[in-house]
Short mmCIF file of C-alpha atoms in Angstrom, two decimals:
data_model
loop_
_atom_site.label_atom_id
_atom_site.label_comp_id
_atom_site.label_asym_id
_atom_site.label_seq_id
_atom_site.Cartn_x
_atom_site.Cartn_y
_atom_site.Cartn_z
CA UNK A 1 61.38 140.07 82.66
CA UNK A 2 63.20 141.39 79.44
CA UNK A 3 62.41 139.66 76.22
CA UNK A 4 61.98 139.42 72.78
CA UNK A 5 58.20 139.87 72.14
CA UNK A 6 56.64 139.85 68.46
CA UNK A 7 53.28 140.98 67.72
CA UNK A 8 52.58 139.59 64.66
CA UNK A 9 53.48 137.40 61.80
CA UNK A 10 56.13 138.55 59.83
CA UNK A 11 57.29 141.74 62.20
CA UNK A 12 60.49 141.69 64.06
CA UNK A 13 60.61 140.64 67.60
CA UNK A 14 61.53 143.64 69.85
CA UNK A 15 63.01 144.09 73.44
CA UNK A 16 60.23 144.44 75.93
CA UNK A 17 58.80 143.65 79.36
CA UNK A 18 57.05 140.80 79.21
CA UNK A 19 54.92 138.50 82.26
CA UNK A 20 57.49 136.36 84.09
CA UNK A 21 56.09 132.89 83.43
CA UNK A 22 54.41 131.19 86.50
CA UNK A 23 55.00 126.97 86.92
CA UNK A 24 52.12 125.35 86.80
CA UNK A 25 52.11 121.47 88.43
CA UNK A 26 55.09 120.03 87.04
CA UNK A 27 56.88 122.86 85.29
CA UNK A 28 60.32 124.16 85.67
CA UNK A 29 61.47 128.31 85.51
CA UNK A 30 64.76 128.14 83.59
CA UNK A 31 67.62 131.10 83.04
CA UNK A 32 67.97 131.16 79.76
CA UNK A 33 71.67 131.55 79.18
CA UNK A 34 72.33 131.07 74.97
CA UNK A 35 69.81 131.02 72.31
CA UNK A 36 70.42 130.08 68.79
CA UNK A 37 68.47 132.03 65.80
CA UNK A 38 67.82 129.38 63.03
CA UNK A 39 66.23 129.48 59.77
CA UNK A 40 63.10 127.41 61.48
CA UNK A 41 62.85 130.50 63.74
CA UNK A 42 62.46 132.59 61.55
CA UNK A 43 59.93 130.90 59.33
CA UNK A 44 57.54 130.08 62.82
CA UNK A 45 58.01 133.94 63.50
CA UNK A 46 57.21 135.02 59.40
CA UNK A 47 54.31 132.19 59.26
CA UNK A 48 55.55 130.67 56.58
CA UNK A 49 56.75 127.06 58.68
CA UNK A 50 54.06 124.10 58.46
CA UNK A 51 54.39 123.50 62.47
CA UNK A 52 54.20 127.37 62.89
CA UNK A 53 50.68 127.49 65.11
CA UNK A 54 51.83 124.70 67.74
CA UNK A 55 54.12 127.57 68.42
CA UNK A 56 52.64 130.62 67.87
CA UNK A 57 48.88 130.37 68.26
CA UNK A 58 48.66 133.91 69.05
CA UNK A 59 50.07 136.92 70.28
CA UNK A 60 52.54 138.90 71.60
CA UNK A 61 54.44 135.74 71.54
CA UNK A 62 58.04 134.86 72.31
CA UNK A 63 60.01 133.52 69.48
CA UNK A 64 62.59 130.54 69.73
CA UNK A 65 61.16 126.69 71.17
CA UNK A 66 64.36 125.75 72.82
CA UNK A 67 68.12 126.85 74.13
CA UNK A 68 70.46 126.45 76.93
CA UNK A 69 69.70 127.15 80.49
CA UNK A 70 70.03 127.12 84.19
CA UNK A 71 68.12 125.17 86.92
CA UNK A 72 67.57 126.67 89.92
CA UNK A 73 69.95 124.61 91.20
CA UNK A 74 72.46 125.87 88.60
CA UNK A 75 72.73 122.84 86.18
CA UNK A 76 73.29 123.73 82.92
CA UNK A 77 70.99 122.15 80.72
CA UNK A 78 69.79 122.27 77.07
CA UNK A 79 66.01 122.58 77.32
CA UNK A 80 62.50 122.65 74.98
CA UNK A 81 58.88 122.17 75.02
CA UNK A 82 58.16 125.54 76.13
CA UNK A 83 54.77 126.78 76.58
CA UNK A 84 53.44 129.16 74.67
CA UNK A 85 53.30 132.56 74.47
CA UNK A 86 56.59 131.90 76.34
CA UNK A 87 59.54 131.60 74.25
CA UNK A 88 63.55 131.37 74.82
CA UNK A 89 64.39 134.34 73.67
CA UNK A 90 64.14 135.29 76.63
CA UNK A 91 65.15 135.72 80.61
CA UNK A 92 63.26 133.39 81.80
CA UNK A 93 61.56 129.89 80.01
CA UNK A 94 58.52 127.52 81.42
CA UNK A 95 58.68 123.97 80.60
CA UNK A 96 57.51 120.75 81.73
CA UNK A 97 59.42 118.52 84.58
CA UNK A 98 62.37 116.15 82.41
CA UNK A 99 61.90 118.38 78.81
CA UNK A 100 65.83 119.14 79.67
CA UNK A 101 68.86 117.38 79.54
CA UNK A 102 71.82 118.78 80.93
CA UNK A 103 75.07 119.87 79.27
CA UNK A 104 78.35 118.12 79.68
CA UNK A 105 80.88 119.61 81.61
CA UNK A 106 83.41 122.05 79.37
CA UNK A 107 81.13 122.98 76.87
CA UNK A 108 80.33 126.42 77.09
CA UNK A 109 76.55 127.62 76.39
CA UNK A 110 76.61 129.46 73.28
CA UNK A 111 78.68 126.67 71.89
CA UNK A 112 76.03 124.14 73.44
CA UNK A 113 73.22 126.09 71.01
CA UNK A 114 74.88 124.40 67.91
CA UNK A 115 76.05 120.92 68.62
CA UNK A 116 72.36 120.12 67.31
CA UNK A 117 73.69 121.13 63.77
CA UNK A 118 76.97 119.22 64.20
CA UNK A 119 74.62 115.94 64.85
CA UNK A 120 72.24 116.19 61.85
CA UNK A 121 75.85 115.82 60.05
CA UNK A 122 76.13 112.41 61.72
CA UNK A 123 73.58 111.11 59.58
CA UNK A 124 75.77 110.71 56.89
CA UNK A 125 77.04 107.44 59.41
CA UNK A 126 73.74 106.75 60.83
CA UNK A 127 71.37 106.51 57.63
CA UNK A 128 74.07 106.25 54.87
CA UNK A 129 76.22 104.28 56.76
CA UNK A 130 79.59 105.89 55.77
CA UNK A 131 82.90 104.06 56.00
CA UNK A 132 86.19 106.10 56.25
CA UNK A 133 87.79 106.81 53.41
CA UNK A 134 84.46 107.25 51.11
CA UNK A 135 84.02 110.38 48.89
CA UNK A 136 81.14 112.88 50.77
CA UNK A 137 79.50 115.62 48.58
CA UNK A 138 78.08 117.88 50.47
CA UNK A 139 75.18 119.96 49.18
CA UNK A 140 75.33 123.74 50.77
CA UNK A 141 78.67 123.44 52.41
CA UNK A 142 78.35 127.18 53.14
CA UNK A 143 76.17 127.34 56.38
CA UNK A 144 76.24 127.00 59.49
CA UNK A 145 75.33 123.44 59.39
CA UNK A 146 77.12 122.38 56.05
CA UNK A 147 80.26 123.59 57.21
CA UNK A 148 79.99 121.59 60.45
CA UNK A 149 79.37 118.76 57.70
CA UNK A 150 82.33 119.27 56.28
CA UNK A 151 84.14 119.06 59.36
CA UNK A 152 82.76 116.21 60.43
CA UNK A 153 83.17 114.70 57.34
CA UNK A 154 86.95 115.01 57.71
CA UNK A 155 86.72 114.00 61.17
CA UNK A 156 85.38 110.68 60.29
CA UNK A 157 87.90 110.09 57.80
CA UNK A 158 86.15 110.96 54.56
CA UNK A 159 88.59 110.29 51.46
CA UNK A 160 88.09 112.87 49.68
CA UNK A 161 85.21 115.92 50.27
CA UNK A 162 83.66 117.98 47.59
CA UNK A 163 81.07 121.22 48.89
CA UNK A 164 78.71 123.13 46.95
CA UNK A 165 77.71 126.73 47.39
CA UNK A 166 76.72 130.07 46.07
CA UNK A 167 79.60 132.08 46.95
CA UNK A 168 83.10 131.99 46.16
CA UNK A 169 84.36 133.43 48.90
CA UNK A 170 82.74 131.06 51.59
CA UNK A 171 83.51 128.30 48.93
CA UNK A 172 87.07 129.61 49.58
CA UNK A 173 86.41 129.28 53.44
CA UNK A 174 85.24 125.93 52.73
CA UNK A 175 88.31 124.79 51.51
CA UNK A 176 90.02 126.18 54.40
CA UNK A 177 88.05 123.74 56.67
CA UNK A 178 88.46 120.35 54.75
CA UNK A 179 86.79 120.23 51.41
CA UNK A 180 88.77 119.36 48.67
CA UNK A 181 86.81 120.47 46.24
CA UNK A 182 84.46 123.00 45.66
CA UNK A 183 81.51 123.79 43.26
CA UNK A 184 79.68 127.01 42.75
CA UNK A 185 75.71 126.11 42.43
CA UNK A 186 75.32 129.66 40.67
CA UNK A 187 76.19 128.91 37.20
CA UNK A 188 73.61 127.50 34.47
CA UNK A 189 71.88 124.27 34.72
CA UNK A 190 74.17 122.88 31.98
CA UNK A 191 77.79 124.26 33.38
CA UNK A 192 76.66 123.02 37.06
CA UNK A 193 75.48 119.47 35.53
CA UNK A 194 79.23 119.05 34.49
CA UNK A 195 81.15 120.50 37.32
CA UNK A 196 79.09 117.75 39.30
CA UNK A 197 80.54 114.62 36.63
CA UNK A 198 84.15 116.85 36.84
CA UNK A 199 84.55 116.92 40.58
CA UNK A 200 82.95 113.02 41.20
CA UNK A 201 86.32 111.56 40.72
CA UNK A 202 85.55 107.39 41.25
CA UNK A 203 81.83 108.61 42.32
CA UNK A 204 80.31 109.80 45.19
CA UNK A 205 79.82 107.80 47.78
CA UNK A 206 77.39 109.59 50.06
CA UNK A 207 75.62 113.10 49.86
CA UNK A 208 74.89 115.21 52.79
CA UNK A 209 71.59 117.31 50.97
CA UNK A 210 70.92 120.30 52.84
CA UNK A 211 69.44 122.20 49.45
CA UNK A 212 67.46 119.77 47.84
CA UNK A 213 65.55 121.57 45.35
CA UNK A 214 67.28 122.58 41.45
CA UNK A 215 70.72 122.04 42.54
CA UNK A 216 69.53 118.34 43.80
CA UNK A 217 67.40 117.88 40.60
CA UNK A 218 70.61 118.69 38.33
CA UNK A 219 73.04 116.25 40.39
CA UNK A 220 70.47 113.77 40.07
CA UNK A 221 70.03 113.61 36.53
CA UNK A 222 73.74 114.17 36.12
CA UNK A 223 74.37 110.50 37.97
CA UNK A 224 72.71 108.94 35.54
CA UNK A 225 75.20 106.73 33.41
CA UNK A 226 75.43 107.39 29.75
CA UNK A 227 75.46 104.50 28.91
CA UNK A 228 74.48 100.92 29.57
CA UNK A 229 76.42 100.11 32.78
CA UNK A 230 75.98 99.76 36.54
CA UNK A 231 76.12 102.79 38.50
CA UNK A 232 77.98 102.95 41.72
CA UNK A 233 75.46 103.40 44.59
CA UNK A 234 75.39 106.91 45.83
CA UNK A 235 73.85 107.58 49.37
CA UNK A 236 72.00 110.83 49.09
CA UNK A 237 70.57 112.42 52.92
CA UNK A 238 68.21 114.63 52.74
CA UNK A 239 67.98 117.27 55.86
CA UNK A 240 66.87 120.67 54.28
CA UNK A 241 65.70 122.34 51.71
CA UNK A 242 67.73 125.88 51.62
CA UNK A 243 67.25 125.75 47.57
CA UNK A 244 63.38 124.36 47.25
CA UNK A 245 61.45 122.52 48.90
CA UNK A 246 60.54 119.88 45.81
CA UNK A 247 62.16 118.85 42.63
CA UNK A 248 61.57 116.66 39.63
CA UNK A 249 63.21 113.51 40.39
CA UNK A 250 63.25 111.41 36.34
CA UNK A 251 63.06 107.50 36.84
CA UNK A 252 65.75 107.28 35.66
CA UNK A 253 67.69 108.86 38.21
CA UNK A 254 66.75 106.12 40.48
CA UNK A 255 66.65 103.10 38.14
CA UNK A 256 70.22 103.04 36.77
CA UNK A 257 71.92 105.52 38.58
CA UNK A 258 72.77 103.70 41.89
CA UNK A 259 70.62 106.55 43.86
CA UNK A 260 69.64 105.34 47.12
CA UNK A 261 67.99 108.38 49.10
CA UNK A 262 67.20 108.56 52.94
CA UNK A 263 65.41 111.06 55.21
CA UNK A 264 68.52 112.10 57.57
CA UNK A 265 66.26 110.59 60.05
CA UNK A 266 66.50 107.10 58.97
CA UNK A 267 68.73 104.94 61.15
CA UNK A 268 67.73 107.04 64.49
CA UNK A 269 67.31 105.39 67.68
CA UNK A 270 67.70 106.38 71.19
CA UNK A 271 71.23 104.19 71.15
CA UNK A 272 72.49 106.05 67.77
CA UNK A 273 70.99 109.65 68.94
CA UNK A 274 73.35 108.60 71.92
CA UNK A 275 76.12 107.77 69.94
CA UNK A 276 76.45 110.84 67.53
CA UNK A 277 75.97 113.54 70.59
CA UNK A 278 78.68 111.56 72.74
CA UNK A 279 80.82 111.93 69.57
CA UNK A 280 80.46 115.38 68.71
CA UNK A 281 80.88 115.78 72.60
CA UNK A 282 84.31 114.02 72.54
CA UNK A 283 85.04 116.45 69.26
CA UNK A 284 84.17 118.94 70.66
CA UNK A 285 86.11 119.13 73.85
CA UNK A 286 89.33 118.22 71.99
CA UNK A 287 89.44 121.36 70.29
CA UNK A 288 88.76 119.06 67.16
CA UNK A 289 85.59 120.54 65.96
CA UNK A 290 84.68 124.24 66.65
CA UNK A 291 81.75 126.04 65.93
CA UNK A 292 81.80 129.95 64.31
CA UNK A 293 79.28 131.48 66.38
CA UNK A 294 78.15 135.35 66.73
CA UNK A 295 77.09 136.45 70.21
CA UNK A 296 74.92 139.07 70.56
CA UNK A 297 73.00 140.67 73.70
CA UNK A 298 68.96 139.74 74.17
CA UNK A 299 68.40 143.84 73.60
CA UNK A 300 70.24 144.24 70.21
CA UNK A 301 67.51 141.23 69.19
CA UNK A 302 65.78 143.85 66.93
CA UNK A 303 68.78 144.40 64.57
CA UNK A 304 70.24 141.26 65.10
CA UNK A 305 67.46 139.43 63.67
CA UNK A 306 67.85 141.09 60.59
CA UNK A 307 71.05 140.67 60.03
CA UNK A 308 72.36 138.55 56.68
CA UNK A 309 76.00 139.30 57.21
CA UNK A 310 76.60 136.20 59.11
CA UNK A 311 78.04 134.13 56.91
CA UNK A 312 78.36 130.79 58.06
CA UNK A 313 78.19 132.19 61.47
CA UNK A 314 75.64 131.02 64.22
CA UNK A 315 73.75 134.23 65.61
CA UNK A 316 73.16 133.56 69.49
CA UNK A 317 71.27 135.50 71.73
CA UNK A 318 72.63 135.64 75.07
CA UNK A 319 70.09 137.13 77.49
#
């Protein structure tokens, strides 16, 4: 079979022949149909990701852990839990019996490779427990998965949404797709500390943090009152760390400020995972929520995965 194949940490993954896989007792032989490129791909493929050798323990390898497939029966279904050196980038994928779930009706494949991105969003419901008409801040509003915030944000009847970013032209974007306000992270640690306390309005309510890192650290310290009053709680979520992986976090960020932070998996259960994919499902069959993806063929993989011209775009593979 064709397939991406790297041969080392840090290269690029290049268009080869590679084995087909062979089941063992309860595996499955997928047809990989859509494949999305994420950061985490990337950093498993560069070494640099602490889970990195449960996936690639040696090589040639195949990058990517999961996608969107085909049983032999033709079901479409989103799979994972591949074994390695086997990848999905790539024709064909090997995983266990039941490490699949299929993909509702309508919803095409490549689309299908991002709905993942639209559901870490729903955190803002499940671990901050947003309420419509609540002020959302979200922190790198200019990605693939902070736009999809913003959108959802807006779906759920957010009151008023304020997105940060680097770039002024996605920020522009942004504001195309809901937010209400936008701040550019790019400026000095004292200008960005006040276009934070400018843009809060009443306060924020609840912060969807992909970033973390100095942008984080600055809001933080910004929330805290100047002088002796009650802050109004803000519900930070943190799900990535696009700006740093650590900050300094003062006590008093936490002890007068209001801050309440959550991991974005913090009110997960099998009922609420349920709940947020139905949702986005519902969205996303309306025509409500749409994703910006890039398709590209499995043989342009080699310049594809160097491409930073995506721009809040989803790159998926389609083999």
């Amino acid at each position: 079979m064709k397939a991406a194949v790297l041969h080392e940490a840090g290269g690029i993954p290049r268009y080869e022949d590679f084995p087909d896989p062979v089941p063992g007792d309860g595996e499955m032989i997928i047809d990989v149909k859509a494949v999305a490129v994420e950061n985490v791909d990337r950093a498993i493929a560069a070494g640099t990701h602490y889970a990195g050798e449960q996936y690639i323990g040696r090589f040639p390898v195949i990058p990517a852990f999961d996608g969107i497939g085909a049983l032999p029966d033709g079901t479409l279904v989103g799979f994972g839990d591949i074994r390695p050196p086997y990848g999905a980038l790539a024709e064909k994928a090997v995983v266990p019996q039941g490490s699949y779930v299929p993909i509702p009706d309508g919803i095409d494949p490549a689309v299908a490779t991002v709905m993942a991105s639209a559901i870490t969003a729903m955190s803002m419901k499940a671990a901050a427990g947003f309420v419509p008409g609540e002020t959302v801040l979200v922190q790198g509003a200019t990605g693939v998965a902070g736009r999809l915030a913003v959108k959802v944000a807006r779906l759920l009847g957010a009151g008023r949404i304020v997105a940060t970013g680097r770039d002024d032209d996605q920020l522009r974007e942004v504001r195309v797709i809901g937010a209400d306000t936008v701040i550019n992270t790019a400026v000095s640690d004292e200008v960005l500390a006040q276009a934070y306390l400018d843009a809060r309005g009443d306060g924020y309510d609840v912060v969807v943090d992909y970033l973390w890192g100095r942008p984080s650290e600055i809001l933080l310290r910004a929330l805290v009152p100047r002088s002796f009053a009650f802050g109004k709680p803000t519900r930070v979520v943190q799900i990535g760390e696009s700006a740093g992986a650590e900050l300094a976090l003062a006590a008093s960020s936490l002890r007068t400020s209001g801050v309440e932070i959550y991991g974005a998996a913090k009110g997960l259960d099998p009922q609420t995972m349920d709940e947020a994919y139905q949702q986005i499902v519902t969205w996303t069959r309306s025509g409500e929520l749409t994703f910006d993806v890039e398709k590209v063929p499995l043989s342009d993989i080699e310049t594809a995965w160097q491409r930073t011209d995506l721009k809040g775009r989803r790159l998926v593979v389609m083999p």
